[in-house]
Short mmCIF file of C-alpha atoms in Angstrom, two decimals:
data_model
loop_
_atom_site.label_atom_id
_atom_site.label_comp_id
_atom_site.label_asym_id
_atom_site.label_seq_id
_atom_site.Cartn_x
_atom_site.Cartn_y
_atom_site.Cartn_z
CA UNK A 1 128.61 -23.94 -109.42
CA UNK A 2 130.67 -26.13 -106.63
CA UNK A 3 128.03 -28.22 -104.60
CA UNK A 4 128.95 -29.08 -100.80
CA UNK A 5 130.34 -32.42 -100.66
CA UNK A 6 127.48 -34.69 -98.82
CA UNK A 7 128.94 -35.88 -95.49
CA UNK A 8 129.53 -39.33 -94.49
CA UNK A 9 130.69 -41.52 -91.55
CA UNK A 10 134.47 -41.99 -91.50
CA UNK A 11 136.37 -45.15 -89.79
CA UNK A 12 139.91 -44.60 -89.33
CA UNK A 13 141.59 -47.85 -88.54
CA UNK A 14 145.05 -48.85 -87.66
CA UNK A 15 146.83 -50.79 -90.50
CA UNK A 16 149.42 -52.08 -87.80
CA UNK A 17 146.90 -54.34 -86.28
CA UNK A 18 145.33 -57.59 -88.39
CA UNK A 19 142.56 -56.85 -91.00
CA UNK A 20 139.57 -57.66 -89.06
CA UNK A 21 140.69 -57.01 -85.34
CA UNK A 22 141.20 -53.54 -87.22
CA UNK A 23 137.66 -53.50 -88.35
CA UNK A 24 136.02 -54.86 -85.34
CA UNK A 25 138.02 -51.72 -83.35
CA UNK A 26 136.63 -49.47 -86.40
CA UNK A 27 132.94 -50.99 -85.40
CA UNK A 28 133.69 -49.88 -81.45
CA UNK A 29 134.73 -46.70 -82.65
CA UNK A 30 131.47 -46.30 -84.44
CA UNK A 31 129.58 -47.43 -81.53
CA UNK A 32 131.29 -44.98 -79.09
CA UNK A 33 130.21 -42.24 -81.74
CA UNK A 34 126.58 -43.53 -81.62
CA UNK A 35 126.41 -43.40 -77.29
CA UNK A 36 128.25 -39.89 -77.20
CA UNK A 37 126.53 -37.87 -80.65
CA UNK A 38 123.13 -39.34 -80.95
CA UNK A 39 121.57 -36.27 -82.86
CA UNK A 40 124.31 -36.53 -85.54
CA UNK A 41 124.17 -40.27 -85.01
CA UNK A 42 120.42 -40.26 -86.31
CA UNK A 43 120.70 -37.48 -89.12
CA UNK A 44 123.81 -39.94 -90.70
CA UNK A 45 120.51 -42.60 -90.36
CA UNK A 46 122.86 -45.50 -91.43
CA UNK A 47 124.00 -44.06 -94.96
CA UNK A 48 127.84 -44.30 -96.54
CA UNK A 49 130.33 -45.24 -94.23
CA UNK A 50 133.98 -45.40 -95.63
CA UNK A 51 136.79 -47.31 -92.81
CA UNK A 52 140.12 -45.95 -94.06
CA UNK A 53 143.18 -47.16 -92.77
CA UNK A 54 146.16 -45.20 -91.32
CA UNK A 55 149.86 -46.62 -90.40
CA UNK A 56 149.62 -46.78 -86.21
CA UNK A 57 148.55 -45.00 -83.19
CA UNK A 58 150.21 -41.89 -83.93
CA UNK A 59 148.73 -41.06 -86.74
CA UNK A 60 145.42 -41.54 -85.26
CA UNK A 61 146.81 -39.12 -82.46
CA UNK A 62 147.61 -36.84 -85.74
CA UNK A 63 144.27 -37.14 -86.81
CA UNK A 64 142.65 -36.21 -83.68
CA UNK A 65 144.25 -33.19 -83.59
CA UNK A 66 143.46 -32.24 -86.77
CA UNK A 67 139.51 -33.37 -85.74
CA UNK A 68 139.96 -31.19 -82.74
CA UNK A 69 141.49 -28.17 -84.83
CA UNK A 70 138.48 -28.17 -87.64
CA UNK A 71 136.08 -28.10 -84.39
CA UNK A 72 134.57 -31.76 -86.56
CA UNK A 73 133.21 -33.82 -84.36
CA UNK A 74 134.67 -37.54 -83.17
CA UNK A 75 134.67 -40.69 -81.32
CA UNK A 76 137.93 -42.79 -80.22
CA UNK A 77 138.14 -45.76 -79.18
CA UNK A 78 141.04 -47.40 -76.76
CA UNK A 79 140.82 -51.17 -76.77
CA UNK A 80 141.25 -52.33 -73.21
CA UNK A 81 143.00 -55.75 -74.47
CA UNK A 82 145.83 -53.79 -75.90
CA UNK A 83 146.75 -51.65 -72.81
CA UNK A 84 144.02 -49.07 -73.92
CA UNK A 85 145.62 -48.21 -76.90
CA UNK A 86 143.78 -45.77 -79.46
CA UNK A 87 142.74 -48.51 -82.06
CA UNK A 88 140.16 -46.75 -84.44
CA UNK A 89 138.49 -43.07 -85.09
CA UNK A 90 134.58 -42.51 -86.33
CA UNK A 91 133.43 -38.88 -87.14
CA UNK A 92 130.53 -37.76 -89.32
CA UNK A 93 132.14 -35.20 -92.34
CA UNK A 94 133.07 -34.07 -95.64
CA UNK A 95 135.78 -36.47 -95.77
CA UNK A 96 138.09 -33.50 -97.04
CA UNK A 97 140.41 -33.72 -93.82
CA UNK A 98 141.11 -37.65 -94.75
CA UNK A 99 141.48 -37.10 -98.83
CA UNK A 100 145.17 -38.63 -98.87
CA UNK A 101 144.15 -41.68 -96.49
CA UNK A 102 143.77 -45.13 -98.70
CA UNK A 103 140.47 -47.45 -97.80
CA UNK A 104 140.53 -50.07 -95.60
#
């Protein structure tokens, strides 16, 4: 019998930036998710989050077309300090969409 996978809150950061300024966008990312999905915001309720790291900006782009594709759910942030580019991704999910990205 296959049971669902249980879903969790995913950070996609940008492995082009430094460590922590990635983390810190991943924790804006997350915040933006919070202010713009509250309902799915409250049923995560703080559980597993899992930051994963991709190479740059366009594969964040890449990722939020595949996002916008499955119809899942997502938050991006743009950090204003580096010319508003995309920095980090949050979305609440099965995680299958990310299964070949490495953690952060």
């Amino acid at each position: 019998m296959n049971t669902p996978k249980l879903k969790k809150m995913y950070v996609l950061v940008r492995s082009d930036l430094n460590t922590v300024y990635s983390c810190v966008q991943g924790g804006h990312a997350l915040a933006q998710f919070s202010l713009q999905f509250r309902d799915i915001f409250e049923t995560w309720n703080n559980r597993t989050i899992v930051y994963l790291k991709v190479r740059d900006e366009n594969t964040l782009k890449f990722y939020v077309s595949k996002l916008k594709n499955k119809q899942i759910d997502y938050s991006v942030f743009h950090e204003p300090d580096l010319h508003n580019q995309m920095t980090a991704i949050a979305c609440y999910c099965d995680g299958k969409i990310f299964s070949n990205l490495p953690c952060a």
